[in-house]
Amino acid sequence: MTDPATTPASAAHPRIDTSVPHSARIRNHWLGGKDNCPVDARAGDAYAAVFPGIVTLARGSRAFLRRTLTYLVREAGIRRFLDVGTGLPTAGNTHEVAQRPAPESRIVYVDNDPMVLTHARTLLRSSAEGATAYIDADATDPDRILAAATKTPDPTRPTGLVLSDILGHVVGHDQARSLVDRLMAAPPAGSHLCVNDGSSGVDPVFERAQGACNNSGAVPYHLRTVEEITSFFDGLRLVDPGVVPVTRWRPEPGSPAPEVVAEHGGPAREP
Ligand SMILES: C[S@@+](CC[C@H](N)C(=O)[O-])C[C@H]1O[C@@H](n2cnc3c(N)ncnc32)[C@H](O)[C@@H]1O
C-alpha cells in the first residue's frame, strides 16, 4: 500500500531555487545522478577539487545507511522508519533497503527541499505489503513532523529514526540535540536512532572544502566533532561497535577501508 495522504497537492508546482546550490542536489551530483542543476554541479566540482575524497565519503555514507537499515530490520525487528532529510532518490532508498527483507515495512520520508518533493513519487513506490509516505516539512519543526507522522500507518510501533547527513544543516548544536530528543521522545521503547554526520577534527582538507562551500552561498553544513555527534545518542544504548567512522560500522568483507574517514555514526536503541 502506498499512502500519499501526507503529500500535498502542490507537489507538482514547488518553487525550486536554481540560483543557490542545495545539498540534496550536490549530493546527487557526487553520486552520479542527473537530478541537479548547473549551480549544484559547479559547487560539487569545486568541493571535489579541494577534497577529492568527497565522492568516496558520500558513497561510504550511503553504504553505512544500507548496512544499518538492514541491521534494524533483520536484527532489531524494526518495521517502521522515519527518514528525515531524505535526499533525492538514489540507488538504495530507505524503503527499498528495508522492504527487501521485510516487504511489510512502512517508511515516512521528510524533507524540505522542493526538488526532493517533485521526486516524492519515486519514494512512494512501496511494496504492496508495506507503505510509504512523504512529509514536506522542516526538520527544525519536529512537532509538525510528528503531527503529520501520526497520520501515517502504525504510528505507535517502534520506529527507526534515520538522520543521515542532515543534522549539519541545523546550525546550533543545542538546537540539533533538542530536535533529536524531541523526535525520539515520541516513538515507544525499542525504537532506534540512526545518525551519521560529517565530522570535524579528523581531516583538515575536508574541513577546508566544507568551509569554502559554506562561504560560496550554498546552503551551509556545519561539521561537528565526534564527541558532539556521539552526544546525539545520550540516554540511548549504542549498538556495537558504537559511534565510529561510517566505513567501520560492521563493514562487509572486502569493502574499502580508508584510513581517515571524516564521517561518523551508528545506530542506538531506546531502552
Ligand atoms: C546531504 S543531504 C543527505 C540526503 C540523504 N539523507 C543521504 O544520506 O543521502 C541532506 C538532506 O537534508 C535535507 N534538509 C536540509 N535541511 C533540512 C531541513 N531544515 N529540514 C528538512 N530537510 C532538510 C536536504 O534537502 C537534503 O535532502
Coordinates of C-alpha atoms and ligand atoms in Angstrom, one line a residue, residues 23-24 27 61-62 65 83-88 110-113 116 137-140 164-166 169 221, ligand 1:
S23 CA 22.8 19.8 -0.5
A24 CA 20.4 17.2 -1.9
R27 CA 25.0 15.0 -3.3
S61 CA 27.7 7.2 3.9
R62 CA 25.1 5.6 1.7
L65 CA 22.9 3.6 5.8
D83 CA 13.7 9.2 7.4
V84 CA 14.3 13.0 8.0
G85 CA 16.4 14.7 5.3
T86 CA 15.7 12.0 2.8
G87 CA 17.6 13.5 -0.1
L88 CA 16.9 12.8 -3.8
V110 CA 10.6 14.0 5.4
D111 CA 12.5 16.8 3.5
N112 CA 12.1 20.5 3.0
D113 CA 13.7 20.7 -0.5
V116 CA 13.0 16.3 -3.4
A137 CA 8.4 19.8 6.4
D138 CA 11.4 21.4 8.0
A139 CA 13.4 19.3 10.4
T140 CA 13.6 22.2 12.8
S164 CA 21.7 10.7 7.6
D165 CA 23.8 13.8 6.8
I166 CA 21.1 16.3 7.8
H169 CA 22.1 21.7 8.4
Y221 CA 26.6 22.5 6.5
Ligands
LIG1 C1 23.3 15.9 2.4 S1 21.7 15.5 2.0 C2 21.5 13.9 2.7 C3 20.5 13.0 2.0 C4 20.3 11.6 2.5 N1 19.8 11.6 3.9 C5 21.5 10.8 2.4 O1 22.1 10.4 3.4 O2 22.0 10.6 1.2 C6 20.8 16.5 3.2 C7 19.2 16.4 3.0 O3 18.6 17.1 4.1 C8 17.6 18.0 3.6 N2 17.5 19.1 4.5 C9 18.4 20.1 4.8 N3 17.9 20.9 5.7 C10 16.7 20.5 6.0 C11 15.7 20.9 6.9 N4 15.8 22.0 7.7 N5 14.5 20.2 7.0 C12 14.3 19.1 6.3 N6 15.2 18.6 5.4 C13 16.4 19.3 5.3 C14 18.1 18.4 2.2 O4 17.1 18.9 1.4 C15 18.8 17.1 1.8 O5 17.8 16.3 1.1

